[in-house]
mmCIF file of C-alpha atoms and ligand atoms in Angstrom:
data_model
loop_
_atom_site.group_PDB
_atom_site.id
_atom_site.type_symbol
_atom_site.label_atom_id
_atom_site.label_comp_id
_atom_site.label_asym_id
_atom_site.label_seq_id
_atom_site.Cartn_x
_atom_site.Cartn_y
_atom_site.Cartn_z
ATOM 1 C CA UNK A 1050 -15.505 7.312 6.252
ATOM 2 C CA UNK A 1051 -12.356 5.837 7.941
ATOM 3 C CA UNK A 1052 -12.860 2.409 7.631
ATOM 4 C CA UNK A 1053 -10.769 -1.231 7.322
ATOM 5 C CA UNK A 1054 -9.968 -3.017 4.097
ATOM 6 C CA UNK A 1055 -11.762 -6.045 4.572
ATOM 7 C CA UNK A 1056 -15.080 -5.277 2.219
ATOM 8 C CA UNK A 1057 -13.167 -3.265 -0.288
ATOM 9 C CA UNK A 1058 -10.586 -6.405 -0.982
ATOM 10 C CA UNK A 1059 -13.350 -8.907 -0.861
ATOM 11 C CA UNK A 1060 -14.857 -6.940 -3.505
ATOM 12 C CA UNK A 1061 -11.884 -6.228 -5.778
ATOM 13 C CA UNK A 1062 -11.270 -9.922 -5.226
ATOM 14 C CA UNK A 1063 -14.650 -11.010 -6.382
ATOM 15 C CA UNK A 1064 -14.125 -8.635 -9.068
ATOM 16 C CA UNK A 1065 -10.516 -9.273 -10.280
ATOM 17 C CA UNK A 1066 -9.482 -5.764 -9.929
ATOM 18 C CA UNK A 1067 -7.296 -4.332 -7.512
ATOM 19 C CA UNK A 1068 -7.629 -1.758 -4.744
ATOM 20 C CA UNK A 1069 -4.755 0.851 -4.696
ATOM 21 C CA UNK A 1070 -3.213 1.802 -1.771
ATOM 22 C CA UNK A 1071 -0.779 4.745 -2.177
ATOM 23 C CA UNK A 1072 1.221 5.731 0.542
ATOM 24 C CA UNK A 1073 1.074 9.194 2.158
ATOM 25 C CA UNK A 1074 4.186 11.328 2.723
ATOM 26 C CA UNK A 1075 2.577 15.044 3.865
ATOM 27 C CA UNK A 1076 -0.412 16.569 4.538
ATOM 28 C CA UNK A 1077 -0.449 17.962 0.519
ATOM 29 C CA UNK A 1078 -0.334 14.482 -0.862
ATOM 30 C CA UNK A 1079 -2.891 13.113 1.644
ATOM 31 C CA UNK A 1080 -4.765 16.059 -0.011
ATOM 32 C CA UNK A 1081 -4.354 14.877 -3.649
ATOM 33 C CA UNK A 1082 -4.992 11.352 -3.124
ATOM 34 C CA UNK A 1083 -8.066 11.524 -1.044
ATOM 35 C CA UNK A 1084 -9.644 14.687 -3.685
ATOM 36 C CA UNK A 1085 -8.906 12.668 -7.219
ATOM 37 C CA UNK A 1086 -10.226 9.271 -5.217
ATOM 38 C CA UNK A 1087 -13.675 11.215 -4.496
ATOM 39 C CA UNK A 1088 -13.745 12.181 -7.921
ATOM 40 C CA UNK A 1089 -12.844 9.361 -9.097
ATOM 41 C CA UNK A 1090 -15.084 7.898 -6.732
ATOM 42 C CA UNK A 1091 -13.208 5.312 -5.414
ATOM 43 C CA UNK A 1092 -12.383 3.345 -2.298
ATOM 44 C CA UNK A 1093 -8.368 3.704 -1.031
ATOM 45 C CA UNK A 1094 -6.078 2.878 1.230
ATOM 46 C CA UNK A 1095 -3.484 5.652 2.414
ATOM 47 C CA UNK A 1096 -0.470 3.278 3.796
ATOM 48 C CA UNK A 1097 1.938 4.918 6.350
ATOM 49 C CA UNK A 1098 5.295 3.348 6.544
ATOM 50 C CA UNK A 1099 6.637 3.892 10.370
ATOM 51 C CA UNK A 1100 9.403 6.457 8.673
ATOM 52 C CA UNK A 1101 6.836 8.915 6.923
ATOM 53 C CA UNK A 1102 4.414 8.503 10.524
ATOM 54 C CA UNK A 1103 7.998 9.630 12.251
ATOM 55 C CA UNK A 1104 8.656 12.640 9.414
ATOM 56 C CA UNK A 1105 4.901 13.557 9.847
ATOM 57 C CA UNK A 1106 5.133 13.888 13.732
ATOM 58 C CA UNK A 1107 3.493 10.680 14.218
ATOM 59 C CA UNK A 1108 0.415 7.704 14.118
ATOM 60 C CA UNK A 1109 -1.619 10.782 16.275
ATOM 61 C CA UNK A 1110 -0.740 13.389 14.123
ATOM 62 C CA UNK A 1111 -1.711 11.586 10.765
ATOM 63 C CA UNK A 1112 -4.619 9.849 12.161
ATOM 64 C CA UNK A 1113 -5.865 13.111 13.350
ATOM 65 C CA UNK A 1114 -5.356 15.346 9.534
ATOM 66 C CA UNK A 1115 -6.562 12.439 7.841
ATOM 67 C CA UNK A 1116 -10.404 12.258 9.687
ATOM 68 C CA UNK A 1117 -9.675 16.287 10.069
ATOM 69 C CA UNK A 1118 -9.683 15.912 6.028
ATOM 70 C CA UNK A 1119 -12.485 13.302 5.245
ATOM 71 C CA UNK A 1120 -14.843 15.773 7.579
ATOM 72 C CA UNK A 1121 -13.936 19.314 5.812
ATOM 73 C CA UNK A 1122 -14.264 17.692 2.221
ATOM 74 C CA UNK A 1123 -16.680 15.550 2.918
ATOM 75 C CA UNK A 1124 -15.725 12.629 1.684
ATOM 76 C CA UNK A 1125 -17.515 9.773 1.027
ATOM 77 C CA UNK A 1126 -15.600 7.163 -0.442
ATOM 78 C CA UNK A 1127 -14.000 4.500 2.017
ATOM 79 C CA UNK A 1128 -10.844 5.047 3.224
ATOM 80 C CA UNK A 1129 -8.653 2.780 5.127
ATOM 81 C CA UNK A 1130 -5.924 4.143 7.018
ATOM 82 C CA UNK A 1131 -3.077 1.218 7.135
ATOM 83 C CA UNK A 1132 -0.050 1.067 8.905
ATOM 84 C CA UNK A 1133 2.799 -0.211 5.828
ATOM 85 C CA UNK A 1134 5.214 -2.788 7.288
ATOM 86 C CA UNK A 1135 4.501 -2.423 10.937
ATOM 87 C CA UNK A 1136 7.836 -4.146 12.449
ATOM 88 C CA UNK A 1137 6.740 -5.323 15.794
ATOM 89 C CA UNK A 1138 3.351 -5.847 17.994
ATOM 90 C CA UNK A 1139 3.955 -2.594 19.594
ATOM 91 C CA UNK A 1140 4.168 -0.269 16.953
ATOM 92 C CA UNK A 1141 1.238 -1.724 15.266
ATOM 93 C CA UNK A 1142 -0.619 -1.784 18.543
ATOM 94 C CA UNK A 1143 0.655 2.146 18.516
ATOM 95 C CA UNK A 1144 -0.684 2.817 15.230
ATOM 96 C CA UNK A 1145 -4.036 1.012 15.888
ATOM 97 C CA UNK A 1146 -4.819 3.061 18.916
ATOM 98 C CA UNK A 1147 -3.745 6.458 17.507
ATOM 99 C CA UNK A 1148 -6.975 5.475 15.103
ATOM 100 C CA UNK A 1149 -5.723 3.675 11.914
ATOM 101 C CA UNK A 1150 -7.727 1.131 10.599
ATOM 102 C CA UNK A 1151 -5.594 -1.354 9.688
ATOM 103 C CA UNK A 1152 -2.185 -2.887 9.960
ATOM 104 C CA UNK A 1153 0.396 -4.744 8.070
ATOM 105 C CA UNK A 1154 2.266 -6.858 10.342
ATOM 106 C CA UNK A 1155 5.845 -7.396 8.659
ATOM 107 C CA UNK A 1156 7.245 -9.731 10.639
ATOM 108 C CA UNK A 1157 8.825 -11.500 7.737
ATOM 109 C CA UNK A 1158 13.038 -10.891 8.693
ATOM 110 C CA UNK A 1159 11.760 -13.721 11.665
ATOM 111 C CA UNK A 1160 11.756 -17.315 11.183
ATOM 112 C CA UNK A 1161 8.470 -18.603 10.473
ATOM 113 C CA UNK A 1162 7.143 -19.506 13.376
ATOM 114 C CA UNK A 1163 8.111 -16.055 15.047
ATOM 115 C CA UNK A 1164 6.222 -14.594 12.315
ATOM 116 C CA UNK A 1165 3.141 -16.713 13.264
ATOM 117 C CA UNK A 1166 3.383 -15.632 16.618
ATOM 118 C CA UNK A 1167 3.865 -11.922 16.378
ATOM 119 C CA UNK A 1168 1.225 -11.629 13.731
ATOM 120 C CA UNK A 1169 -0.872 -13.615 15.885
ATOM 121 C CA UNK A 1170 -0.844 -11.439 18.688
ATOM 122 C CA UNK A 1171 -1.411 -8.150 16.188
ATOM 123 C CA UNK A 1172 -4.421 -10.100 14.767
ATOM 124 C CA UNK A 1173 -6.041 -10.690 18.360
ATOM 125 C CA UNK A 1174 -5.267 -7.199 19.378
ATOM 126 C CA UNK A 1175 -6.810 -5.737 16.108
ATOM 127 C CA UNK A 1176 -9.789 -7.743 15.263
ATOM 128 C CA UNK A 1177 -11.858 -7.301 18.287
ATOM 129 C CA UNK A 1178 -11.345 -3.531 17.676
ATOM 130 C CA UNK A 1179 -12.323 -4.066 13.878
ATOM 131 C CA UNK A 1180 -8.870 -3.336 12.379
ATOM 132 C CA UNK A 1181 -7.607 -5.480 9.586
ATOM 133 C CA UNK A 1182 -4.343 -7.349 9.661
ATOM 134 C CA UNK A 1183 -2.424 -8.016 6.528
ATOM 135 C CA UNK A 1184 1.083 -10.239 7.105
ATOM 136 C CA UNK A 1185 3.986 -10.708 4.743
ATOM 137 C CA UNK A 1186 5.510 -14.118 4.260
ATOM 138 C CA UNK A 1187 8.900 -14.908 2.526
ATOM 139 C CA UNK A 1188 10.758 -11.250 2.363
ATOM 140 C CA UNK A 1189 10.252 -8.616 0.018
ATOM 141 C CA UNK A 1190 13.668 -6.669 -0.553
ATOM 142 C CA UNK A 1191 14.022 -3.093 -1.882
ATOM 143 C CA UNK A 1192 16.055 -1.817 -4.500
ATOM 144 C CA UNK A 1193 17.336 -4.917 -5.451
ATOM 145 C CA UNK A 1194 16.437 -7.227 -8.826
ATOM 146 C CA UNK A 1195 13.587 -9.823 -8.939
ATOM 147 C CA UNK A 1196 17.033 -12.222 -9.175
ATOM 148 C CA UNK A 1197 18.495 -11.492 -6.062
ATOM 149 C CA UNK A 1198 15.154 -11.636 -4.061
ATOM 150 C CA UNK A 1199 14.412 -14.987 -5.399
ATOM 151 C CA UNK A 1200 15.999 -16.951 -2.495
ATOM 152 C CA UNK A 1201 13.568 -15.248 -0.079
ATOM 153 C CA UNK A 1202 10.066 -15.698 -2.508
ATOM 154 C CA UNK A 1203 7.410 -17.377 -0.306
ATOM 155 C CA UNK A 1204 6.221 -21.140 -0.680
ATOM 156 C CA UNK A 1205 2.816 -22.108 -0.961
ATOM 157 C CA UNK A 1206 3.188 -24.090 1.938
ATOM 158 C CA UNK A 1207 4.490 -21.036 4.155
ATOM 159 C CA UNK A 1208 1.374 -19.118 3.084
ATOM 160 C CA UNK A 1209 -1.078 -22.087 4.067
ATOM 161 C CA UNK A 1210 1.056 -22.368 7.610
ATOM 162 C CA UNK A 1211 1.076 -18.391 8.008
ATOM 163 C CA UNK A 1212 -2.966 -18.000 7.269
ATOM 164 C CA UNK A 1213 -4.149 -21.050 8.890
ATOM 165 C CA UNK A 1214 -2.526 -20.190 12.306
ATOM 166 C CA UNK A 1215 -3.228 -16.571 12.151
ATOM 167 C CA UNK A 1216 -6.338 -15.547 10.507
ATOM 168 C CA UNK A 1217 -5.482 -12.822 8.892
ATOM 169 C CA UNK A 1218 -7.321 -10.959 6.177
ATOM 170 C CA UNK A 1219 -4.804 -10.224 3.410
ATOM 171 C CA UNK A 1220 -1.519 -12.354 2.556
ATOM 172 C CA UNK A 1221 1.745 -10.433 0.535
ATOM 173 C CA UNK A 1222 3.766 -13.046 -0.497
ATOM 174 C CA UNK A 1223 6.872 -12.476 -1.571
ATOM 175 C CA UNK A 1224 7.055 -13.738 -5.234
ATOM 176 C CA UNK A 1225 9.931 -11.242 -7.248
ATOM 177 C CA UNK A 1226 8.558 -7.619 -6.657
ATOM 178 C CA UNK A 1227 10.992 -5.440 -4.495
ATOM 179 C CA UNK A 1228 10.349 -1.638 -3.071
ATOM 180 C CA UNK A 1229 11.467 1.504 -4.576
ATOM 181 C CA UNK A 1230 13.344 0.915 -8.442
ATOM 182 C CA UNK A 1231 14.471 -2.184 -9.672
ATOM 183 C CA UNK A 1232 17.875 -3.619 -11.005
ATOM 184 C CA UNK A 1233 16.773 -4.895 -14.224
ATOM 185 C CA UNK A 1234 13.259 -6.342 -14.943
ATOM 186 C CA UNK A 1235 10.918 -7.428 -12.409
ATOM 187 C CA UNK A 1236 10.313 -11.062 -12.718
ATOM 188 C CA UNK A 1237 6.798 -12.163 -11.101
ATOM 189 C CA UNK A 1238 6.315 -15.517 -9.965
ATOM 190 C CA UNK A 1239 2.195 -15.567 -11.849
ATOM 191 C CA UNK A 1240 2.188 -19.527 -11.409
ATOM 192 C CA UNK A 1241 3.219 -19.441 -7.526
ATOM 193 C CA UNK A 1242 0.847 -16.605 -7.231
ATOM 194 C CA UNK A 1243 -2.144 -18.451 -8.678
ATOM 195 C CA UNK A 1244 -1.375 -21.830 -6.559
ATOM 196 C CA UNK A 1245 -1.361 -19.244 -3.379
ATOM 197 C CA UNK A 1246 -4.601 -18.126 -4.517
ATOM 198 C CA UNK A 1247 -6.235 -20.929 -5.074
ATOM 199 C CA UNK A 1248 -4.461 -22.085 -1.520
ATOM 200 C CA UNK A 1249 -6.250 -19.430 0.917
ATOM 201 C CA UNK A 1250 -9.666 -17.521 0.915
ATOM 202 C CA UNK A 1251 -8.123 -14.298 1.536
ATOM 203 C CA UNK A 1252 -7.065 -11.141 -0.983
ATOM 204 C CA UNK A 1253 -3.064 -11.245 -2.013
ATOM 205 C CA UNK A 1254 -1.506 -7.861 -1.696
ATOM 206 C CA UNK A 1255 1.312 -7.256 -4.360
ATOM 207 C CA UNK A 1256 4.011 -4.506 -3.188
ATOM 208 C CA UNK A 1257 6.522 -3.248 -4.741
ATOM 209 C CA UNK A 1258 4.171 -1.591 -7.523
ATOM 210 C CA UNK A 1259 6.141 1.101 -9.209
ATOM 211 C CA UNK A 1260 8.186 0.136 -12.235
ATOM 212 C CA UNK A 1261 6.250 -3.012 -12.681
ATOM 213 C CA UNK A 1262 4.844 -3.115 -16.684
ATOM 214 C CA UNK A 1263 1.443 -2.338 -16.704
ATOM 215 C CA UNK A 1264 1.138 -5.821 -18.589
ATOM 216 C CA UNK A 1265 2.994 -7.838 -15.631
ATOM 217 C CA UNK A 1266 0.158 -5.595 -13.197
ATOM 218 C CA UNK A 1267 -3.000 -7.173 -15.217
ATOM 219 C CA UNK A 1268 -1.396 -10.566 -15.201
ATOM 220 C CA UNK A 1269 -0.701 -9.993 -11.199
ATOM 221 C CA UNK A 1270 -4.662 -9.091 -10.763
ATOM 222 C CA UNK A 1271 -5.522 -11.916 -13.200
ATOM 223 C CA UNK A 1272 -3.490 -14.307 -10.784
ATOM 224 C CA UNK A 1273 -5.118 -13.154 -7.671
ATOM 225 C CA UNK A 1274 -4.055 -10.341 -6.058
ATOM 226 C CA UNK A 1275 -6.609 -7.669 -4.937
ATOM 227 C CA UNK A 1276 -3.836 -4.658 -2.781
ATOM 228 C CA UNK A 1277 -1.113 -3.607 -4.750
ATOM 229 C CA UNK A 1278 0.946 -0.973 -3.363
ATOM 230 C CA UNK A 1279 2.035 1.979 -4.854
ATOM 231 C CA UNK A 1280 4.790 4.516 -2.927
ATOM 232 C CA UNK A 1281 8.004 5.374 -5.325
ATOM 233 C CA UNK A 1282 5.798 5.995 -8.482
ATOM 234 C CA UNK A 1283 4.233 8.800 -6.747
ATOM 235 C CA UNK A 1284 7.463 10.680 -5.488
ATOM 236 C CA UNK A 1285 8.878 10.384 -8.863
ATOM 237 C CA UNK A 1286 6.233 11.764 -10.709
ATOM 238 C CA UNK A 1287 5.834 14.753 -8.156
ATOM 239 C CA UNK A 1288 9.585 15.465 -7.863
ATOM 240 C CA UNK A 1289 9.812 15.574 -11.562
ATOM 241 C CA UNK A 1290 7.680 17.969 -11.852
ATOM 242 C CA UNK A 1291 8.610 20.355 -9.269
ATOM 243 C CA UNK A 1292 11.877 20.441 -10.532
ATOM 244 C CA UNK A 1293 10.651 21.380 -13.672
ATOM 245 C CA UNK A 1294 8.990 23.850 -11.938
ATOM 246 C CA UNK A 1295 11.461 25.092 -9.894
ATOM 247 C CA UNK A 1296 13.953 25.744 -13.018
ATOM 248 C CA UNK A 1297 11.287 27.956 -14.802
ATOM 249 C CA UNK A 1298 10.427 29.610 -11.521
ATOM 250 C CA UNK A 1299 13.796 30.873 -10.280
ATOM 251 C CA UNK A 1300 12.709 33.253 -7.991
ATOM 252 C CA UNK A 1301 9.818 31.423 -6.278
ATOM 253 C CA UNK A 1302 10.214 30.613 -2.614
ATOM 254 C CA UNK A 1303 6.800 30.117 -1.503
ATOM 255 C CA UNK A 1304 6.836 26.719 0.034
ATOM 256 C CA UNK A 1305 2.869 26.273 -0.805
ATOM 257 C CA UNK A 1306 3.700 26.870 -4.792
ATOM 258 C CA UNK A 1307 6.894 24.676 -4.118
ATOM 259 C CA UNK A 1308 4.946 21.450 -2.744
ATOM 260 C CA UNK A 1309 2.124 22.764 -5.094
ATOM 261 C CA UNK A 1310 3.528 22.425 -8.253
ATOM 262 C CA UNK A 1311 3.628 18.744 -8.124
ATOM 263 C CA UNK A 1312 -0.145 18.729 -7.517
ATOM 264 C CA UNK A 1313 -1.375 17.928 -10.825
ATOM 265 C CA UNK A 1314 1.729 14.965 -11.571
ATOM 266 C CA UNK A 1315 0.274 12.992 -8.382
ATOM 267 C CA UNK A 1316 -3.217 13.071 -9.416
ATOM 268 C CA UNK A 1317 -2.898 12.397 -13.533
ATOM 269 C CA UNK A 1318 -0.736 9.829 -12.227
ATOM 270 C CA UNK A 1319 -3.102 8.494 -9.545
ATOM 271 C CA UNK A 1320 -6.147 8.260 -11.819
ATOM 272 C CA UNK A 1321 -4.325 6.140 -13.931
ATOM 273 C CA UNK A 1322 -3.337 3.601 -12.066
ATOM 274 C CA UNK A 1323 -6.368 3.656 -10.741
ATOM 275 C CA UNK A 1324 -8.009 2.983 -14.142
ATOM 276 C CA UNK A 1325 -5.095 -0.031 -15.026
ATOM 277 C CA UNK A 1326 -6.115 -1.331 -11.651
ATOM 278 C CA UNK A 1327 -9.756 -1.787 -13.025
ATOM 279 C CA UNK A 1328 -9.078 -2.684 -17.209
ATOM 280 C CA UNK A 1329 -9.601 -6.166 -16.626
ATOM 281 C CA UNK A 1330 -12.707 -6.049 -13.856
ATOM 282 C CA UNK A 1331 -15.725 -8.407 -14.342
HETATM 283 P P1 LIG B 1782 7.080 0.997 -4.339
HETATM 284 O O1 LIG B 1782 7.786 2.079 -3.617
HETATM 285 O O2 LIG B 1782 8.004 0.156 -5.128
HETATM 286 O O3 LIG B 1782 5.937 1.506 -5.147
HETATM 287 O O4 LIG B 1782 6.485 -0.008 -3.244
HETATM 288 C C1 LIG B 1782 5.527 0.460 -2.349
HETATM 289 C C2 LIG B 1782 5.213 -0.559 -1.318
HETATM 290 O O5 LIG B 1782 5.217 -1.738 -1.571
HETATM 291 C C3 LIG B 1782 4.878 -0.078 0.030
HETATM 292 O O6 LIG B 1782 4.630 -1.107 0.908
#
């Protein structure tokens, strides 16, 4: 069932574990993700960043193979269907009427109070429709070090302001995780984190999950988040692997065995970080 996030973060967040989200690139890794989640039997979120919607042919497009795939396998696990880093009110409002069930808002390149505003009008688009709004506040860089991205880690009081005037139903502060590989060591801010938490009612979502120590991830859950997104980790298993299998296989040019052949990478690699998600659930 497509639904939003709102139950399964309130219950991860009641549980101190974390709900995955793993973002989709193709039709094949939709596939994976949604088949090792059902046996798994587990809730996820498949996150869309407005590139991969573009590469895909679009919010229609993916909206329509992803219910075309929860009805053929029959699924029956939740699934949310999030738009990553929506960058203005229209895209989001785009994404949300193409089907998805939820947005991220990422107004956070604004000033604050632009941020407030433009995630204000996504949240009372999207709420009366049922879709859930998450918002970034401070900036979370990519490919840079945990350093570097210090000067644009969020403040508790930004969080408070950011929540309070919008109402929305996750918060990703930025607090020293960046997209995509790091430069050096990723350096979490736990004791900002677990202020924020305490701060506001509603689930943290931690991005920049690959290449973060499985250690630093408990501590993250421990200290309140409930989302943590997971997008690089994925492409760098699969590609591994179908480079492997591309050097042994010389003559293969079947596309299906191609893509294929990185099947079994994504979901070893998917169950467990679903499992690290849940070691320290109560
Ligand atoms: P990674 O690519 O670092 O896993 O980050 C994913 C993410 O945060 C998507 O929003």
């Amino acid at each position: 069932m497509l639904v939003n996030f709102i139950e399964m973060l309130q219950d991860a967040k009641a549980h101190q574990y974390a709900v995955a989200h793993f973002n989709i690139n193709n039709l094949e890794w939709t596939e994976y993700i949604l088949e090792e989640m059902e046996t798994l039997k587990r809730p996820v979120i498949l996150g869309v960043s407005e590139g991969a919607s573009r590469y895909m042919g679009g919010f229609l497009v993916v909206a329509s193979f992803v219910k075309a795939l929860l009805k053929t396998k029959k699924m029956t696990i939740p699934v949310c269907l999030h738009l990553d880093h929506g960058s203005s009110f229209e895209v989001c409002k785009e994404a949300i009427d193409a089907g998805f069930t939820s947005v991220m808002i990422d107004a956070s390149r604004h000033l604050l109070s632009e941020n407030i505003q433009i995630t204000k009008e996504v949240v009372s688009y999207a709420h009366p429709l049922g879709v859930s709004v998450e918002a970034e506040v401070g900036h979370i860089d990519s490919n840079a070090s945990s350093a570097d991205s210090k000067a644009f880690n969020a403040t508790v009081e930004d969080a408070k302001t950011l929540y309070e005037k919008t109402e929305i139903d996750a918060l990703a502060p930025a607090l020293g995780s960046v997209h995509g590989l790091y430069q050096g060591e990723p350096n979490l801010d736990f004791d900002r984190m677990l202020e924020i938490k305490e701060t506001l009612p509603i689930p943290l979502v931690l991005h920049g999950g690959t290449g973060i120590e499985d250690e630093k991830i408990k501590k993250a859950i421990a200290s309140g988040i409930s989302k943590i997104n997971i997008n690089t980790e994925l492409q760098l298993v699969w590609s591994k692997a179908v480079r492997a299998f591309l050097e042994e296989n010389k003559d293969v040019y079947d596309p299906r065995k191609i893509i294929g052949s990185g099947k079994d990478a994504i979901q070893n690699r998917v169950r467990e970080i679903v499992m690290l998600f849940e070691a320290g659930r109560m």
